[in-house]
C-alpha positions as MATLAB code, in Angstrom:
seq = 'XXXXXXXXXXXXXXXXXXXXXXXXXXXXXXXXXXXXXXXXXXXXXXXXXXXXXXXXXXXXXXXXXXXXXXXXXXXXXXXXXXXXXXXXXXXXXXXXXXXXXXXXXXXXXXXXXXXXXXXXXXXXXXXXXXXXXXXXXXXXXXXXXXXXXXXXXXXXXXXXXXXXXXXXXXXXXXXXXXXXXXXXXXXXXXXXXXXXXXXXXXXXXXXXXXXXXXXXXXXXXXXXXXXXXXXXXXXXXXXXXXXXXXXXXXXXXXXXXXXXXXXXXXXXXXXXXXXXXXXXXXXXXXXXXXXXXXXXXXXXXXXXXXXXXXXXXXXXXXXXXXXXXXXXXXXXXXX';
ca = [
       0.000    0.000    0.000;
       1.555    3.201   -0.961;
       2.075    6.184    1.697;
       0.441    9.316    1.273;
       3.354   12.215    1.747;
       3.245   14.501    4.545;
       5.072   17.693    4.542;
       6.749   19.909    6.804;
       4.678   22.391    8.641;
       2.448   24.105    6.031;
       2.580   28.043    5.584;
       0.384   30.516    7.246;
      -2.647   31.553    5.882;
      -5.424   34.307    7.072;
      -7.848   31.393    6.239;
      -6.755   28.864    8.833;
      -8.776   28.299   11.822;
      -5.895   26.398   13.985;
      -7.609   26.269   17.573;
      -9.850   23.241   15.802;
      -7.118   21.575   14.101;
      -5.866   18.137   15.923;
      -1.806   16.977   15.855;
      -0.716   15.378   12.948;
       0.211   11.515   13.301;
       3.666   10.441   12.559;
       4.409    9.631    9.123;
       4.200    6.038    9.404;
       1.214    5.751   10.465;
      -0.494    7.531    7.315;
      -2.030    5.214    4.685;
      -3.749    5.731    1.270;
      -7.484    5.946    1.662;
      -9.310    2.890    0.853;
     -11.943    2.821   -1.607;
     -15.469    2.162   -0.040;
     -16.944    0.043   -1.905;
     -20.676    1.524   -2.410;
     -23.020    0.618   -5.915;
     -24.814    3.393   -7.044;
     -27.961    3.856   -8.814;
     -28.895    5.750  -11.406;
     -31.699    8.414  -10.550;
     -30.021    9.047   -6.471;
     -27.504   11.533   -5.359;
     -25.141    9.500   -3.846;
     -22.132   11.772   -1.940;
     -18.446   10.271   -2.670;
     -17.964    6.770   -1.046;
     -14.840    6.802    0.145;
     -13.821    5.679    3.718;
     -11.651    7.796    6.124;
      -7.677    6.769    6.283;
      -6.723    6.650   10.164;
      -4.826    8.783   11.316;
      -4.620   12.452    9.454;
      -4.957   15.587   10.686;
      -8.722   17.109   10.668;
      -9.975   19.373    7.830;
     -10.497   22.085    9.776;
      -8.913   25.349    8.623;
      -7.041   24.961    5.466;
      -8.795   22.059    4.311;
     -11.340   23.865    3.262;
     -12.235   27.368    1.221;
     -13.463   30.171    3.095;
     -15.690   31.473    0.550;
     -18.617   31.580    0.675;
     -21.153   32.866   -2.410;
     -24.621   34.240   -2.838;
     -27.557   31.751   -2.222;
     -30.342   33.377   -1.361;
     -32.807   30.651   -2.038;
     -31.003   28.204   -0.318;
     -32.759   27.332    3.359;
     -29.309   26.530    4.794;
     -26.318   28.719    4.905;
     -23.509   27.523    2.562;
     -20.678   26.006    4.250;
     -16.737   25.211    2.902;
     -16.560   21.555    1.653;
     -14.026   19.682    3.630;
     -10.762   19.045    1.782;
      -9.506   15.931    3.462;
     -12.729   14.542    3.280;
     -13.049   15.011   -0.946;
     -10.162   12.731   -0.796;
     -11.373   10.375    1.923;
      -9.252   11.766    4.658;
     -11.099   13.216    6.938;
     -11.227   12.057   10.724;
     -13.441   13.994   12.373;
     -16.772   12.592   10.474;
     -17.727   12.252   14.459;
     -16.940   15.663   15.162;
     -20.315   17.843   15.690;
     -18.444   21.250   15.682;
     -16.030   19.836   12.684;
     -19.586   18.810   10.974;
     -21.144   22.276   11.305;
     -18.478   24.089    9.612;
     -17.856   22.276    6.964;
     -19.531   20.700    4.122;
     -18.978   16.573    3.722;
     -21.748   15.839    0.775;
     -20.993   17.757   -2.306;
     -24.489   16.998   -3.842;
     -25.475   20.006   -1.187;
     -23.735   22.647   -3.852;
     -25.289   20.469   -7.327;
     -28.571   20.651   -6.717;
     -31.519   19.789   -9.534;
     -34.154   21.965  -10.882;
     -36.852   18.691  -11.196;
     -39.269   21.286  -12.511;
     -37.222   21.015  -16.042;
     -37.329   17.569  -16.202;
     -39.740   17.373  -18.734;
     -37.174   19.426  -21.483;
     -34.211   16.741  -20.528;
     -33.560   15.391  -23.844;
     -32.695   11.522  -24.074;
     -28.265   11.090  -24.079;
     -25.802    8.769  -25.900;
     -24.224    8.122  -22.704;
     -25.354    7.395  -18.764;
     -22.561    9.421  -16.935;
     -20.897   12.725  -17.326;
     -17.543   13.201  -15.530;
     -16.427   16.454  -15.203;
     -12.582   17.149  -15.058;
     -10.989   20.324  -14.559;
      -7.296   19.691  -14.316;
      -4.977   22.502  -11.871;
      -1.320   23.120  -12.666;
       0.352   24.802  -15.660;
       3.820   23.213  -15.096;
       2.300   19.987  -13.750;
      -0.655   18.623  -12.451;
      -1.541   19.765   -8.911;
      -5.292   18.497   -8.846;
      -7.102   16.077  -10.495;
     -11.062   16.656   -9.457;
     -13.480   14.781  -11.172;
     -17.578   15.709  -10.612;
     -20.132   12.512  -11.846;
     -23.146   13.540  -13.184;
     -26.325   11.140  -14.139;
     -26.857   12.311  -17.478;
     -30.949   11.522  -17.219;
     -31.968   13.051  -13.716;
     -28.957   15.561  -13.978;
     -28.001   14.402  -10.323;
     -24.443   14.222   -8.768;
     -23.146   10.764   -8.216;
     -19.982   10.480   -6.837;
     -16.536   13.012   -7.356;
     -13.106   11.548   -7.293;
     -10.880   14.045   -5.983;
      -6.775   14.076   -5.267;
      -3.808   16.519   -5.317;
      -0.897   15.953   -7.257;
       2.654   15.874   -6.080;
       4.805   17.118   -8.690;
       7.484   14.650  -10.083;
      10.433   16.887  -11.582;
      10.206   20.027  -10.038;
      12.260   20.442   -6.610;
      11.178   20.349   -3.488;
      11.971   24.479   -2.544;
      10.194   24.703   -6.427;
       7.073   22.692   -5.136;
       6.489   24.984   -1.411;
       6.924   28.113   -3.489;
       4.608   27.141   -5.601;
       1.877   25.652   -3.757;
       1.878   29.082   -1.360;
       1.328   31.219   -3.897;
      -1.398   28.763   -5.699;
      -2.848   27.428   -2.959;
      -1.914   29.581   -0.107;
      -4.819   32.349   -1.193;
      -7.217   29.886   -0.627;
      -5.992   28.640    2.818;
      -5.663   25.280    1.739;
      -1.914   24.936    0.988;
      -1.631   22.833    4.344;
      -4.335   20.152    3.133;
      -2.757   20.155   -0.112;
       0.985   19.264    1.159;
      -0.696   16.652    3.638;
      -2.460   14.738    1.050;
      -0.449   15.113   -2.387;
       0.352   11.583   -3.923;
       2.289   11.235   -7.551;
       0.349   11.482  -10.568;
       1.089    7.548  -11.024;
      -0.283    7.173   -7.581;
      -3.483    9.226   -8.517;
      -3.876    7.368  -11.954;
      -3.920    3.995  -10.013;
      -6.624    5.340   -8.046;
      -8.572    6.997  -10.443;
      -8.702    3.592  -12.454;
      -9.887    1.306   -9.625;
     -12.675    4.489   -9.391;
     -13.864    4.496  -13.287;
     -13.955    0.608  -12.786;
     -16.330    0.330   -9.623;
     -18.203    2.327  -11.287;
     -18.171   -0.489  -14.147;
     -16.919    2.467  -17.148;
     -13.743    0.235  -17.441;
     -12.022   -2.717  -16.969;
      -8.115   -2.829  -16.709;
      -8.409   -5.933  -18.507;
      -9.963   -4.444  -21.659;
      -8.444   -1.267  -21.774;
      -9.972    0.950  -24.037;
     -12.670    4.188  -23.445;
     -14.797    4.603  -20.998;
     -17.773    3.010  -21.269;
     -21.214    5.107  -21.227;
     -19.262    7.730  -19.801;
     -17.568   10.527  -21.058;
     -14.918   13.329  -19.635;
     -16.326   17.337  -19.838;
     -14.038   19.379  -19.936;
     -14.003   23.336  -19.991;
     -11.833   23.715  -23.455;
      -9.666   21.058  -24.614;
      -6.335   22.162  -22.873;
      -6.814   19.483  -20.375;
      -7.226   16.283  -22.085;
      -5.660   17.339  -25.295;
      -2.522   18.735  -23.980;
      -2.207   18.740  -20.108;
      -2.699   14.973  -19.213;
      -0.512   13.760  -22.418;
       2.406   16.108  -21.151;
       2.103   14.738  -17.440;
       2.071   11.368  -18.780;
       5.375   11.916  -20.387;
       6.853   13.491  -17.272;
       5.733   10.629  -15.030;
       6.978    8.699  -17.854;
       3.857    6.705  -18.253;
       1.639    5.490  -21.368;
      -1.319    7.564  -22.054;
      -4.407    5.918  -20.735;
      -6.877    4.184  -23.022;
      -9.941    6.405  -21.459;
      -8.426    9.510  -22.179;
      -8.598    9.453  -25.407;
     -11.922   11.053  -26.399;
     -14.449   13.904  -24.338;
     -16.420   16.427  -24.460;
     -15.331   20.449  -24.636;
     -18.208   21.996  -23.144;
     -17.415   25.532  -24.671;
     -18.416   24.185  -28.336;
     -21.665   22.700  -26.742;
     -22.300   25.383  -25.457;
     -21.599   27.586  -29.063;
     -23.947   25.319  -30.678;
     -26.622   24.920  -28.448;
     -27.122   28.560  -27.301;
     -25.625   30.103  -30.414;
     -23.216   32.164  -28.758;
     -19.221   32.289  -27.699;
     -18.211   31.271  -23.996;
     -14.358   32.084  -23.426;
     -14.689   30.237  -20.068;
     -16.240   28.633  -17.119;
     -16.990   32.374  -15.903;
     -18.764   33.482  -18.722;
     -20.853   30.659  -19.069;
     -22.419   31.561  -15.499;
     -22.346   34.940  -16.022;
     -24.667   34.536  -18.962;
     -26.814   32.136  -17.350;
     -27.045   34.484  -14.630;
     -25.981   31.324  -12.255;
     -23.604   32.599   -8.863;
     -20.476   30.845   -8.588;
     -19.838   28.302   -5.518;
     -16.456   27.939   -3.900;
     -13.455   29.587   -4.875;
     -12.161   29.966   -9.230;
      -9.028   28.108   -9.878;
      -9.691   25.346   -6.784;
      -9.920   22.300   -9.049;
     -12.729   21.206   -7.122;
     -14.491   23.803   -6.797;
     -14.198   24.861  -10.844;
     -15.355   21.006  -11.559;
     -18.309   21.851   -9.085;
     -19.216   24.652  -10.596;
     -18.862   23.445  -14.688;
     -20.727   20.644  -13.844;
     -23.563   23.008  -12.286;
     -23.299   24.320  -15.726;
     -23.703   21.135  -17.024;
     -26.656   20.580  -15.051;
     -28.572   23.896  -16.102;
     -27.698   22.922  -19.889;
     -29.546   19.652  -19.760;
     -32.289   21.201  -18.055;
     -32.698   23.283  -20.867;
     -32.768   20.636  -23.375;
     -28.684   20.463  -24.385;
     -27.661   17.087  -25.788;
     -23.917   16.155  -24.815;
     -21.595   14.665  -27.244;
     -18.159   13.818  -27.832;
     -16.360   16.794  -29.470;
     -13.283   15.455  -29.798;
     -10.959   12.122  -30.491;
      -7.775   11.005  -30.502;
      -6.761    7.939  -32.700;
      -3.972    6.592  -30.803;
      -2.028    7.302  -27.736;
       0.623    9.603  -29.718;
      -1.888   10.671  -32.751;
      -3.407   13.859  -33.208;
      -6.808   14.672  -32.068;
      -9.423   15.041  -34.343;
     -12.528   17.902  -33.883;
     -15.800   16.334  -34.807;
     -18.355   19.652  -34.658;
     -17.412   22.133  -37.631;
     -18.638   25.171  -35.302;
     -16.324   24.939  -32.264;
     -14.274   27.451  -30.612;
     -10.425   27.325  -31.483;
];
């Protein structure tokens, strides 16, 4: 079983709440989370099944995002989703003051509008699962939203920070303070990063509980598909990690869905980003832009609103082979 790094202590951050934080554990003791092994239906919310690892330290403070946005219709106040917890690392799931503060089911921030049912339009595919890669040198998040593609509900999220594999150590704290130190999450960040190997491994034993792969088999995902914000992440980010962590590009990334030409061609107008599309659909954002999560919360809210108003998802774009180029299958697409 592989162990899950722990740094040294994290930076400061306006953000943290430290009077609520327990110890840490000693190094050895820290294990990979385990996957919980839950079946899900289609047509329930189901909040990510993933068991707690014993013993890490607790989520509260930086393992979470202090921001909170606009919902006036919403009966409860929003809270900060836990950090640890998205990455099934949270011990303090017993913790009633822990609980308050901080969010542990994600489906809380992706609710559905069942009055639009009715203008759901039947889809190809079963799943949706939203990716919205962090990092511009390498990878530093990998947070993946599921979405039932018929009732528009959240299923499950897979969710893990990235530890870096060329850049040095002094590179790495420099620049996880100034990416995630805004946020106050910095500290979660260097107490749960794995390598992107590490992450791949459990991102696969993920896509096949869920029964969209087999190791086996190889090849795409089946009734699933990726949505992405723009094709940067599939189409260029993942294919250069893969070649840093010297690995073979993965079977099921070789075809998704760039939400921005859905988008074009469903609403007949340009979306530059994430931010735009919310802006024009008038829809507040959740969370904190350029937290992985948070973004992959938030497109797949986007997601949500465009099947409720009758949007039909399909792949956009393909790539033949693990070193081929990609090929653009709608003529009207943004470049």
């Amino acid at each position: 079983m592989a162990i899950a790094r722990v740094s040294p202590p994290a930076f400061s951050s306006p953000f943290l709440i430290h009077s609520l934080l327990r110890p840490f554990s000693s190094p050895s003791s820290v294990l990979r989370p385990r996957v919980t092994r839950v079946p899900h239906h289609r047509g329930f919310a189901i909040a990510a099944a993933l068991s707690q690892a014993s013993p890490l330290p607790s989520a509260d403070g930086d393992g979470a995002v202090m921001e909170a946005p606009p919902r006036p219709s919403s009966r409860r106040p929003w809270k900060p989703t836990c950090l640890y917890y998205t990455q099934g690392k949270c011990t303090m799931l017993n913790d009633t003051l822990h609980l308050e503060k901080f969010n542990h089911n994600l489906s809380t921030d992706l609710p559905v509008n069942y009055s639009a049912a009715d203008k759901v339009k039947s889809q190809k595919l079963d799943y949706f699962l939203v990716l919205d890669l962090e990092g511009k040198v390498e990878i530093l998040e990998f947070p993946v939203v599921m979405i039932d593609a018929q009732s528009m509900e959240f299923v499950d999220s897979f969710h893990r920070f990235v530890h870096p594999t060329v850049m040095s150590e002094q590179r790495i704290r420099e620049y996880i303070e100034g990416k995630y130190g805004k946020f106050g999450v910095d500290r979660v960040w260097h107490d749960t990063a794995i390598p992107f190997m590490e992450v791949l491994q459990e991102f696969e034993d993920w896509i096949e509980h869920h029964k969209f792969w087999k190791k086996e088999q190889g090849g795409a995902l089946n009734s699933a598909a990726f949505i992405t914000c723009g094709n940067w992440d599939l189409k260029t980010k993942v294919p250069e990690q893969c070649r840093v962590s010297k690995i073979k590009l993965p079977s099921y990334f070789m075809e998704w869905i760039n939400l921005k030409d859905i988008y074009l061609n469903f609403y007949s107008r340009r979306a530059t980003g994430m931010m735009t599309m919310m802006r024009e659909l008038q829809m507040p954002i959740v969370g904190s832009h350029h937290l992985g999560i948070d973004d992959a919360k938030n497109i797949a809210r986007v997601v949500q609103r465009m099947l409720a108003d009758g949007a039909v998802m399909q792949i956009t774009a393909k790539r033949q082979s693990a070193t081929g180029d990609v090929k653009f299958l709608f003529k009207n697409r943004i470049r």
